[in-house]
Coordinates of C-alpha atoms and ligand atoms in Angstrom, one line a residue:
Chain A
M28 CA 2.4 22.4 -79.3
S29 CA 3.9 21.3 -82.6
D30 CA 6.4 18.5 -82.3
A31 CA 9.2 20.7 -83.5
N32 CA 8.9 22.5 -80.1
E33 CA 9.1 19.2 -78.2
L34 CA 12.1 18.7 -76.0
L35 CA 11.9 15.3 -74.2
L36 CA 13.9 13.4 -71.7
A37 CA 13.5 9.7 -72.2
I38 CA 14.4 7.0 -69.7
D39 CA 14.4 3.2 -70.1
T40 CA 15.5 0.6 -67.5
S41 CA 14.0 -2.4 -69.0
A42 CA 17.5 -3.8 -69.8
G43 CA 20.4 -1.6 -68.7
T44 CA 19.9 2.0 -67.8
S45 CA 19.5 4.4 -70.8
V46 CA 18.6 8.1 -70.7
A47 CA 18.4 10.5 -73.7
V48 CA 17.4 14.0 -74.6
I49 CA 15.4 14.2 -77.8
D50 CA 14.5 17.4 -79.8
G51 CA 11.4 17.5 -81.9
A52 CA 13.3 19.1 -84.8
R53 CA 16.9 17.9 -84.3
G54 CA 16.3 14.4 -83.2
V55 CA 18.4 12.7 -80.5
L56 CA 20.7 15.3 -78.8
S57 CA 22.3 13.0 -76.3
E58 CA 22.2 9.5 -74.9
A59 CA 23.9 8.2 -71.7
N60 CA 23.9 4.5 -71.0
G61 CA 24.8 2.2 -68.2
F62 CA 24.9 -1.5 -69.1
D63 CA 24.9 -3.0 -65.7
T64 CA 21.5 -4.8 -65.3
M65 CA 21.7 -4.7 -61.6
K66 CA 22.7 -1.1 -60.8
H67 CA 19.7 0.9 -62.1
A68 CA 19.0 2.7 -58.8
E69 CA 22.6 3.6 -58.4
V70 CA 23.2 5.1 -61.8
I71 CA 19.9 6.6 -62.8
G72 CA 20.5 10.1 -61.3
R73 CA 24.0 10.5 -62.8
L74 CA 22.8 9.4 -66.3
I75 CA 20.0 11.8 -66.2
E76 CA 22.4 14.6 -65.3
R77 CA 24.9 13.4 -68.0
A78 CA 22.2 13.2 -70.7
L79 CA 21.1 16.7 -69.9
A80 CA 24.6 18.1 -69.7
E81 CA 25.7 16.6 -73.0
A82 CA 22.6 18.0 -74.7
S83 CA 23.1 21.4 -73.0
V84 CA 19.6 21.3 -71.8
R85 CA 18.2 22.5 -68.5
P86 CA 15.4 20.6 -66.9
L87 CA 13.0 23.6 -67.1
E88 CA 13.3 23.6 -71.0
L89 CA 11.8 20.0 -71.2
T90 CA 8.3 19.5 -72.5
G91 CA 7.8 15.9 -71.4
V92 CA 9.3 12.8 -70.0
V93 CA 9.2 9.5 -71.9
A94 CA 9.1 6.4 -69.9
G95 CA 10.0 2.9 -71.2
M96 CA 7.2 0.7 -69.7
G97 CA 8.9 -2.6 -70.4
P98 CA 8.6 -5.5 -70.7
G99 CA 11.6 -6.0 -68.5
P100 CA 12.7 -7.6 -65.2
F101 CA 10.6 -6.0 -62.4
T102 CA 13.1 -4.5 -60.1
G103 CA 15.1 -2.6 -62.7
L104 CA 12.1 -1.6 -64.8
R105 CA 10.5 0.2 -61.9
V106 CA 13.5 2.3 -61.3
G107 CA 13.2 4.1 -64.7
I108 CA 9.4 4.4 -64.5
A109 CA 9.6 5.8 -60.9
A110 CA 12.4 8.3 -61.9
A111 CA 10.4 9.4 -65.0
H112 CA 7.3 10.0 -63.1
A113 CA 9.0 11.9 -60.3
F114 CA 11.1 13.9 -62.8
A115 CA 8.0 14.9 -64.7
L116 CA 6.1 15.7 -61.4
G117 CA 8.8 18.0 -60.3
L118 CA 8.6 19.9 -63.6
G119 CA 4.9 19.7 -64.1
V120 CA 5.2 18.1 -67.5
P121 CA 3.5 15.0 -68.8
V122 CA 4.8 11.4 -68.8
L123 CA 4.6 9.8 -72.2
A124 CA 4.5 6.0 -71.8
V125 CA 6.2 3.9 -74.6
V126 CA 6.6 0.1 -74.9
S127 CA 10.3 -0.6 -74.6
H128 CA 10.3 -3.1 -77.4
D129 CA 9.0 -0.4 -79.7
A130 CA 12.3 1.4 -79.3
I131 CA 14.2 -1.7 -80.2
A132 CA 12.1 -2.2 -83.4
L133 CA 12.6 1.5 -84.4
A134 CA 16.4 1.3 -83.8
A135 CA 16.5 -1.9 -85.9
Q136 CA 14.4 -0.3 -88.8
R137 CA 16.6 2.8 -88.8
G138 CA 19.6 0.4 -88.8
G139 CA 18.4 -1.0 -92.1
R140 CA 16.2 -4.0 -91.1
S141 CA 12.9 -4.5 -92.9
G142 CA 10.0 -6.9 -93.1
E143 CA 8.7 -8.8 -90.1
L144 CA 10.8 -8.7 -86.9
L145 CA 10.4 -10.7 -83.8
V146 CA 12.1 -8.7 -80.9
V147 CA 13.2 -10.8 -78.1
S148 CA 14.7 -9.8 -74.8
D149 CA 15.8 -11.5 -71.6
A150 CA 13.1 -12.1 -69.0
R151 CA 15.4 -14.0 -66.6
R152 CA 14.3 -17.4 -65.2
R153 CA 15.0 -19.1 -68.6
E154 CA 12.2 -17.0 -70.3
V155 CA 12.2 -14.2 -72.8
Y156 CA 9.9 -11.3 -73.7
W157 CA 8.9 -11.0 -77.2
S158 CA 7.0 -8.7 -79.7
L159 CA 6.3 -9.0 -83.4
F160 CA 6.8 -6.0 -85.6
D161 CA 6.1 -5.0 -89.2
L162 CA 8.9 -2.7 -90.1
G163 CA 7.3 -1.6 -93.4
A164 CA 5.5 1.5 -92.0
P165 CA 7.4 4.8 -91.2
L166 CA 6.9 3.8 -87.6
P167 CA 7.2 0.1 -86.9
V168 CA 3.8 -1.4 -86.2
R169 CA 3.6 -3.9 -83.3
L170 CA 1.5 -6.8 -84.7
D171 CA 1.6 -9.0 -81.6
G172 CA 2.9 -8.9 -78.1
P173 CA 4.6 -8.0 -75.9
G174 CA 4.4 -11.5 -74.5
L175 CA 6.4 -13.9 -72.3
A176 CA 7.6 -17.3 -73.5
K177 CA 10.3 -20.1 -73.1
P178 CA 12.8 -19.6 -75.8
D179 CA 11.9 -22.9 -77.5
A180 CA 8.2 -22.0 -77.4
L181 CA 8.4 -18.6 -79.1
P182 CA 5.4 -17.7 -81.4
H183 CA 5.9 -16.3 -84.9
S184 CA 8.9 -18.5 -85.6
H185 CA 8.7 -17.5 -89.4
A186 CA 9.9 -14.0 -88.6
Q187 CA 13.5 -12.9 -88.4
T188 CA 14.5 -12.6 -84.7
L189 CA 16.4 -9.9 -83.0
D190 CA 17.7 -10.9 -79.6
A191 CA 18.2 -7.4 -77.9
A192 CA 20.2 -6.8 -74.8
H193 CA 19.9 -2.9 -75.0
V194 CA 17.1 -0.5 -75.2
S195 CA 18.1 2.9 -76.5
A196 CA 16.3 5.8 -74.7
G197 CA 17.1 7.9 -77.9
A198 CA 15.0 5.5 -79.9
L199 CA 12.4 5.4 -77.2
G200 CA 12.1 9.2 -77.4
L201 CA 11.9 9.0 -81.2
V202 CA 9.0 6.6 -80.9
A203 CA 7.3 9.1 -78.6
L204 CA 7.8 12.0 -81.1
E205 CA 6.4 9.8 -83.9
L206 CA 3.4 8.7 -81.8
R207 CA 2.7 12.4 -81.0
R208 CA 3.2 13.5 -84.7
T209 CA 0.9 10.9 -86.1
G210 CA -1.6 11.3 -83.3
Q211 CA -1.4 7.8 -82.1
A212 CA -2.1 6.6 -78.5
F213 CA 0.7 6.3 -76.1
A214 CA 1.1 3.0 -74.1
S215 CA -0.8 2.4 -71.0
D216 CA 0.7 3.8 -67.8
Q217 CA 1.0 0.3 -66.3
A218 CA 4.4 -1.3 -66.1
L219 CA 4.6 -4.3 -68.4
Y220 CA 5.7 -6.9 -65.9
L221 CA 4.0 -9.7 -67.9
R222 CA 4.4 -11.9 -64.8
S223 CA 2.4 -12.2 -61.5
P224 CA 4.3 -11.6 -58.3
D225 CA 5.6 -15.0 -57.2
V226 CA 3.4 -15.8 -54.2
T227 CA 1.7 -18.7 -52.9
L228 CA -1.6 -18.3 -51.0
S229 CA -1.3 -18.8 -47.3
T230 CA -2.9 -22.1 -46.4
G231 CA -3.2 -21.4 -42.7
A232 CA -0.6 -22.4 -40.1
K233 CA 1.6 -25.4 -40.7
R234 CA 2.0 -28.0 -37.9
V235 CA 5.2 -27.8 -35.9
T236 CA 4.7 -31.1 -33.9
Q237 CA 4.6 -34.6 -35.4
R238 CA 1.4 -36.4 -34.9
Chain B
M12 CA 22.0 26.5 -50.9
T13 CA 19.9 29.6 -50.6
F14 CA 17.2 28.5 -48.1
D15 CA 16.9 28.9 -44.4
R16 CA 19.1 26.3 -42.8
A17 CA 17.5 26.9 -39.4
A18 CA 14.2 25.7 -40.7
P19 CA 14.5 23.9 -44.1
V20 CA 11.4 22.6 -45.8
V21 CA 12.1 19.0 -46.5
L22 CA 10.0 16.4 -48.5
G23 CA 10.7 12.9 -47.3
I24 CA 10.1 9.7 -49.3
E25 CA 9.8 6.4 -47.6
T26 CA 9.2 3.0 -49.4
S27 CA 11.1 0.5 -47.3
C28 CA 8.2 -1.9 -46.6
D29 CA 4.5 -1.8 -47.4
E30 CA 3.7 1.9 -46.7
T31 CA 4.4 4.6 -49.4
G32 CA 5.1 7.6 -47.2
I33 CA 5.5 11.2 -48.2
G34 CA 6.1 13.6 -45.4
I35 CA 6.9 17.3 -45.4
V36 CA 8.4 19.2 -42.5
R37 CA 9.7 22.7 -41.9
G38 CA 12.5 22.3 -39.5
T39 CA 10.8 20.6 -36.5
T40 CA 7.3 21.5 -37.6
L41 CA 5.3 18.7 -39.3
L42 CA 3.5 20.0 -42.4
A43 CA 2.2 16.8 -44.1
N44 CA 2.2 13.1 -43.5
A45 CA 0.6 11.3 -46.5
I46 CA 0.6 7.5 -46.5
A47 CA -0.6 4.9 -49.0
S48 CA -0.5 1.3 -47.7
S49 CA -0.6 -1.9 -49.6
M50 CA -1.4 -3.8 -46.4
D51 CA -4.7 -5.1 -47.7
E52 CA -3.0 -6.6 -50.8
H53 CA -0.8 -8.7 -48.5
A54 CA -3.6 -9.9 -46.2
R55 CA -4.4 -13.0 -48.3
Y56 CA -0.8 -14.1 -48.2
G57 CA -0.4 -13.7 -44.4
G58 CA 2.7 -11.4 -44.7
V59 CA 4.2 -8.7 -46.8
V60 CA 5.0 -10.0 -50.3
P61 CA 8.0 -7.8 -51.4
E62 CA 7.0 -7.8 -55.2
I63 CA 3.5 -6.7 -54.4
A64 CA 4.8 -4.0 -52.1
A65 CA 7.2 -2.7 -54.7
R66 CA 4.5 -2.7 -57.5
A67 CA 2.2 -0.8 -55.1
H68 CA 4.9 1.8 -54.4
L69 CA 5.2 2.6 -58.1
E70 CA 1.5 3.1 -58.4
A71 CA 1.1 5.1 -55.2
L72 CA 4.1 7.4 -55.6
T73 CA 2.7 10.3 -57.7
P74 CA -0.7 10.4 -55.9
T75 CA 0.9 10.3 -52.5
I76 CA 3.3 13.2 -53.3
H77 CA 0.4 15.2 -54.6
S78 CA -1.6 14.5 -51.3
A79 CA 1.4 15.6 -49.2
L80 CA 1.9 18.8 -51.1
T81 CA -1.9 19.5 -50.9
E82 CA -1.9 18.7 -47.1
A83 CA 1.0 21.1 -46.6
Q84 CA -0.5 23.7 -49.0
L85 CA 2.9 23.9 -50.8
T86 CA 4.2 23.5 -54.3
F87 CA 7.6 22.1 -55.3
D88 CA 8.9 25.7 -55.4
D89 CA 8.5 25.9 -51.6
I90 CA 10.6 22.7 -51.0
D91 CA 14.2 23.2 -50.0
A92 CA 15.4 19.6 -50.0
I93 CA 14.5 16.0 -50.6
A94 CA 15.2 13.1 -48.2
V95 CA 14.7 9.5 -49.0
T96 CA 15.1 6.1 -47.2
S97 CA 18.2 4.3 -48.6
G98 CA 17.8 1.3 -46.2
P99 CA 17.3 -0.9 -44.4
G100 CA 14.2 -2.5 -45.8
L101 CA 13.0 -4.5 -48.8
S102 CA 15.4 -3.9 -51.6
G103 CA 12.9 -3.7 -54.5
A104 CA 10.7 -1.5 -52.6
L105 CA 13.5 0.9 -51.5
M106 CA 14.6 1.3 -55.1
V107 CA 11.3 2.8 -56.1
G108 CA 11.7 5.5 -53.6
V109 CA 15.5 6.0 -54.3
A110 CA 14.7 6.3 -58.1
A111 CA 11.9 8.8 -57.5
A112 CA 13.9 10.9 -55.2
K113 CA 16.8 11.1 -57.7
G114 CA 14.4 12.0 -60.5
L115 CA 12.8 14.6 -58.4
A116 CA 16.2 16.0 -57.2
V117 CA 17.7 16.3 -60.7
A118 CA 14.5 17.8 -62.2
T119 CA 14.2 20.5 -59.5
G120 CA 17.9 21.0 -58.6
K121 CA 17.2 20.5 -54.9
P122 CA 19.7 18.8 -52.7
L123 CA 19.1 15.2 -51.8
Y124 CA 19.7 13.4 -48.5
A125 CA 19.7 9.5 -48.4
V126 CA 19.0 8.5 -44.8
N127 CA 18.6 5.5 -42.5
H128 CA 15.0 4.3 -42.0
L129 CA 15.6 3.2 -38.4
V130 CA 17.2 6.4 -37.3
G131 CA 14.2 8.1 -39.0
H132 CA 11.9 6.3 -36.5
V133 CA 13.9 8.0 -33.8
G134 CA 13.9 11.4 -35.5
V135 CA 10.2 11.6 -35.9
D136 CA 10.0 12.5 -32.2
L137 CA 11.3 15.9 -33.2
V138 CA 8.3 16.7 -35.4
T139 CA 5.7 15.3 -33.1
P140 CA 3.2 18.1 -32.7
D141 CA 2.8 19.9 -29.3
S142 CA 5.7 18.1 -27.6
E143 CA 9.1 19.1 -26.3
P144 CA 11.8 17.2 -28.1
L145 CA 13.3 14.3 -26.3
E146 CA 16.7 14.9 -24.7
Y147 CA 19.7 12.8 -25.6
P148 CA 21.1 10.4 -25.0
T149 CA 18.1 8.1 -25.3
I150 CA 17.5 4.4 -25.6
A151 CA 15.1 3.7 -28.6
L152 CA 13.2 0.4 -29.0
L153 CA 11.9 0.1 -32.6
V154 CA 9.5 -2.7 -33.3
S155 CA 7.5 -3.5 -36.4
G156 CA 6.8 -6.3 -38.8
G157 CA 10.2 -5.7 -40.4
H158 CA 12.5 -4.9 -37.5
T159 CA 13.1 -5.3 -33.8
S160 CA 16.0 -3.1 -32.8
L161 CA 17.3 -1.5 -29.6
L162 CA 19.4 1.6 -30.2
F163 CA 21.5 3.8 -28.0
V164 CA 21.1 7.3 -29.5
R165 CA 23.8 9.7 -28.2
D166 CA 23.1 12.1 -31.1
L167 CA 20.5 11.8 -33.8
V168 CA 22.7 12.8 -36.7
S169 CA 26.1 11.6 -35.6
D170 CA 26.2 8.9 -33.0
V171 CA 23.7 6.0 -33.1
E172 CA 24.7 2.5 -31.7
L173 CA 23.0 -0.7 -32.4
L174 CA 22.7 -2.4 -29.0
G175 CA 20.7 -5.5 -30.2
E176 CA 18.2 -6.7 -32.7
T177 CA 16.2 -9.8 -33.5
I178 CA 18.2 -12.8 -34.5
D179 CA 15.2 -14.4 -36.3
D180 CA 11.7 -13.0 -36.7
A181 CA 10.6 -9.4 -36.1
A182 CA 8.2 -9.0 -33.3
G183 CA 5.4 -8.0 -35.8
E184 CA 6.1 -11.2 -37.7
A185 CA 5.5 -13.2 -34.5
F186 CA 2.2 -11.6 -34.1
D187 CA 1.3 -12.5 -37.7
K188 CA 2.4 -16.1 -37.3
V189 CA 0.6 -16.6 -34.0
A190 CA -2.6 -15.1 -35.4
R191 CA -2.4 -17.6 -38.1
V192 CA -2.1 -20.4 -35.5
L193 CA -5.2 -19.0 -33.9
G194 CA -7.0 -18.7 -37.2
L195 CA -7.0 -14.9 -37.1
P196 CA -6.5 -12.6 -40.1
Y197 CA -3.5 -10.6 -41.1
P198 CA -2.1 -8.4 -39.8
G199 CA -2.0 -10.2 -36.6
G200 CA -1.3 -7.4 -34.0
P201 CA -4.8 -5.8 -33.8
H202 CA -6.6 -9.2 -34.0
I203 CA -4.4 -10.6 -31.2
D204 CA -5.2 -7.5 -29.1
R205 CA -8.9 -8.0 -29.9
V206 CA -9.2 -11.6 -28.8
A207 CA -6.8 -11.1 -25.9
I208 CA -9.4 -9.0 -24.1
G209 CA -10.6 -10.8 -20.9
G210 CA -7.8 -13.3 -21.4
N211 CA -5.4 -14.2 -18.5
P212 CA -1.9 -13.1 -19.5
K213 CA -0.5 -15.5 -16.8
A214 CA -2.5 -18.5 -18.0
I215 CA 0.3 -20.0 -20.0
R216 CA 4.0 -19.3 -19.4
F217 CA 5.4 -19.0 -23.0
P218 CA 9.2 -18.6 -23.2
R219 CA 10.9 -15.2 -23.3
G220 CA 13.5 -15.6 -26.0
L221 CA 17.2 -14.9 -25.2
S222 CA 16.5 -14.2 -21.5
Q223 CA 18.2 -17.1 -19.9
P224 CA 21.4 -16.3 -18.1
K225 CA 23.5 -18.2 -20.7
D226 CA 21.8 -16.2 -23.6
M227 CA 22.1 -13.0 -21.7
A228 CA 25.8 -13.2 -21.9
A229 CA 26.1 -13.1 -25.7
H230 CA 22.6 -11.6 -26.5
R231 CA 21.9 -9.2 -23.7
Y232 CA 20.0 -6.8 -26.0
D233 CA 19.0 -9.2 -28.8
F234 CA 15.7 -10.6 -29.4
S235 CA 14.4 -14.0 -30.7
F236 CA 10.7 -14.7 -31.4
S237 CA 10.7 -17.8 -33.5
G238 CA 10.9 -20.1 -30.5
L239 CA 8.0 -18.3 -28.9
K240 CA 5.9 -18.8 -32.1
T241 CA 6.8 -22.4 -32.3
S242 CA 5.9 -22.8 -28.5
V243 CA 2.5 -21.3 -29.0
A244 CA 1.8 -23.6 -32.1
R245 CA 2.9 -26.6 -30.2
W246 CA 0.6 -25.7 -27.2
V247 CA -2.3 -25.2 -29.5
E248 CA -1.7 -28.3 -31.5
A249 CA -1.5 -30.5 -28.3
R250 CA -4.8 -29.3 -27.2
T251 CA -6.4 -29.7 -30.6
D252 CA -5.0 -33.3 -30.9
R253 CA -6.6 -34.1 -27.5
G254 CA -9.9 -32.7 -28.8
E255 CA -9.9 -29.9 -26.2
E256 CA -11.2 -26.4 -26.8
I257 CA -8.6 -23.7 -27.3
P258 CA -8.8 -20.9 -24.8
V259 CA -8.1 -18.3 -27.4
A260 CA -8.2 -15.3 -25.1
D261 CA -5.7 -16.9 -22.6
V262 CA -3.4 -17.9 -25.5
A263 CA -3.4 -14.5 -27.1
A264 CA -3.1 -12.7 -23.9
S265 CA -0.2 -15.0 -22.7
F266 CA 1.6 -14.7 -26.0
R267 CA 1.3 -11.0 -26.1
E268 CA 2.5 -10.8 -22.5
A269 CA 5.7 -12.8 -23.5
V270 CA 6.4 -10.4 -26.3
A271 CA 5.7 -7.3 -24.3
D272 CA 7.7 -8.6 -21.3
V273 CA 10.8 -9.4 -23.3
L274 CA 10.7 -6.1 -25.2
V275 CA 10.2 -3.9 -22.2
T276 CA 12.6 -5.9 -20.0
K277 CA 15.5 -5.6 -22.4
A278 CA 14.8 -1.9 -23.3
L279 CA 14.8 -1.0 -19.6
A280 CA 17.9 -3.1 -19.0
A281 CA 19.6 -1.0 -21.6
C282 CA 18.4 2.2 -19.9
A283 CA 19.8 0.9 -16.5
D284 CA 23.1 -0.3 -18.0
R285 CA 23.8 2.9 -19.9
D286 CA 22.5 5.0 -17.1
V287 CA 20.0 6.6 -19.6
P288 CA 16.6 7.6 -18.0
R289 CA 14.9 8.0 -21.3
L290 CA 13.2 5.5 -23.6
L291 CA 11.6 6.1 -27.0
L292 CA 9.3 3.6 -28.7
G293 CA 8.8 3.4 -32.4
G294 CA 7.5 1.2 -35.2
G295 CA 4.0 -0.2 -35.9
V296 CA 4.0 -2.8 -33.2
V297 CA 3.9 0.1 -30.7
A298 CA 0.2 0.2 -31.6
N299 CA -0.2 -2.9 -29.4
A300 CA -2.1 -1.8 -26.3
R301 CA -0.4 -4.2 -23.9
I302 CA 3.2 -3.3 -25.1
R303 CA 2.4 0.4 -24.5
A304 CA 0.8 -0.3 -21.1
L305 CA 3.6 -2.5 -19.8
A306 CA 6.3 -0.1 -21.1
E307 CA 4.4 2.8 -19.3
E308 CA 4.0 0.9 -16.0
R309 CA 7.6 -0.4 -15.9
A310 CA 9.3 2.8 -17.1
A311 CA 7.4 4.8 -14.5
A312 CA 8.6 2.3 -11.8
A313 CA 12.2 2.6 -13.1
G314 CA 12.2 6.4 -13.2
V315 CA 12.6 6.3 -17.0
T316 CA 10.9 8.9 -19.1
L317 CA 8.9 7.2 -21.8
R318 CA 8.1 8.7 -25.2
I319 CA 5.7 7.2 -27.7
P320 CA 5.0 9.3 -30.7
P321 CA 1.4 9.3 -32.0
L322 CA 0.7 6.0 -34.0
A323 CA 0.6 7.8 -37.4
L324 CA 4.2 8.7 -36.8
C325 CA 5.2 5.3 -35.3
T326 CA 4.3 3.3 -38.3
D327 CA 6.5 3.8 -41.4
N328 CA 6.0 7.2 -42.8
G329 CA 7.7 9.9 -44.9
A330 CA 7.5 12.5 -42.1
M331 CA 10.2 10.7 -40.2
I332 CA 12.5 10.7 -43.2
A333 CA 11.9 14.4 -43.8
A334 CA 12.5 15.0 -40.1
L335 CA 15.9 13.3 -40.2
G336 CA 16.8 15.0 -43.4
A337 CA 15.9 18.4 -41.9
Q338 CA 18.0 17.7 -38.8
L339 CA 21.0 16.8 -41.0
I340 CA 20.6 20.1 -42.9
M341 CA 20.2 22.1 -39.6
R342 CA 23.4 20.5 -38.5
G343 CA 25.2 21.5 -41.7
A344 CA 25.5 18.1 -43.4
A345 CA 26.2 18.1 -47.0
P346 CA 23.8 16.4 -49.5
S347 CA 24.3 12.9 -50.5
S348 CA 26.0 12.3 -53.8
L349 CA 23.7 10.9 -56.6
D350 CA 25.5 7.5 -56.4
F351 CA 23.8 5.8 -53.5
G352 CA 21.6 2.8 -54.0
A353 CA 19.1 0.9 -52.0
D354 CA 20.8 -0.9 -49.1
S355 CA 18.5 -3.6 -47.6
T356 CA 20.9 -4.1 -44.6
L357 CA 22.1 -0.5 -44.1
P358 CA 23.7 -0.4 -40.6
V359 CA 22.2 1.9 -38.1
T360 CA 25.5 3.6 -37.7
E361 CA 25.1 4.9 -41.2
I362 CA 22.6 7.7 -40.5
Q363 CA 23.2 9.4 -43.8
V364 CA 24.5 7.6 -47.0
V365 CA 26.9 10.1 -48.4
Ligands
LIG4 ZN1 10.0 0.9 -39.8

């Protein structure tokens, strides 16, 4: 299928909740956003409905579902990925995995930024996610990352920094279209948690009585 | 809705703890019960780690939905409605199921029912193969690693009352913790059962939580297992400190007896108090041989009809969620709105989240 015939639903919950419909020929048809970073599960269904309605697109017309794989705080991030997978499964269309930071870089480039850009987003617990991009190519090239760091220990301090609080699903969909058009690989289908689950190994039973 | 309301085909999604369950029913007929468990991943931590469970749900979701459809020999076109656990349970884990259910519902245009996990444990009785459904009202005792609840069910879709629940650990957690005290692996239940063989259940009189007259006034139907766990630990520590050998079989059998005794005593007290000669058991701890045996023995003596669904339907599963969803549809309930979330403390009175 040529990319002009692509009609994609894109979902990202790595920050707030963003859902968009992207057309291979006409670009972003609609984008619906929820900015609450705690209510992903509540709003995801309505935002999908709204993005589809505003684009006047019925689910059956879609050719694929783009999933923002993070990096992002775990609980919210999973909501978008789970919804994207189930939505695609229900329609029998593929899931196209995209690194969420790639959408931030593309939006920045389309907004007029150039050169090297260090994208930074909130990872909670006084840490940030980061990715380094070269905005010189038609599609920004991720040179390093995504990674996790303390704000005062960020690598690539020479680059201009963009502290992003929002990931646009429209931009995420455009990245997917670009990847497909240029025959580049999509991201891995693994959520980019970049942190191990917080657990301590059981060291056996603790004493309950004093010796 | 254009489908047959008398026998709707419902796909149920359950992700409240460490089992990713996808079930499919047609009315009261069980068509599929596919389960992926992350239990093994929790073993080295001695208990369910919520973040590990949630990650595992995300991984297991698509393959488990495929397995269920294959098992039922159906495609999405054959599904009339989707049901999903909204709570109670682990919030991050629940959210994976809620998000998937919403994605699926909007993609396919099918109605979505957000339901209560605990009531699902009761509803699964209706899809148990080759059995007449239980009559109502009934008392239901639901015991797992995540919950210990005693319910009075007058009507599955409209009238469920919480009589009591654990005020600290779930019974399943007590098994896990005592297993650790005895140096046994996770999950504790089956290992306690194994080493208890040949043990004397009357060897040590461990306490029955909230069973003293003063506790019974305020907590007649509530449970407490943390004191029991501590008591076992204290007993074992004292012996160890004196350099004595631990009679593992006796400790396991006596501990298990204490749990079984308090569970069955309180459940049958509820049957007697409410004049309800029916008791339904549910939840993974029902796998415990002694709990089943004691319930059978005492229910028979009390003239109470005891129902225990097969084990695959007692542990957390998607079929119970599908079964409850189907009942709601058969009774004319409207679908849930798309606005519900995951509610880790959803009260049992909220059978459907509208
Ligand atoms: Zn359960």
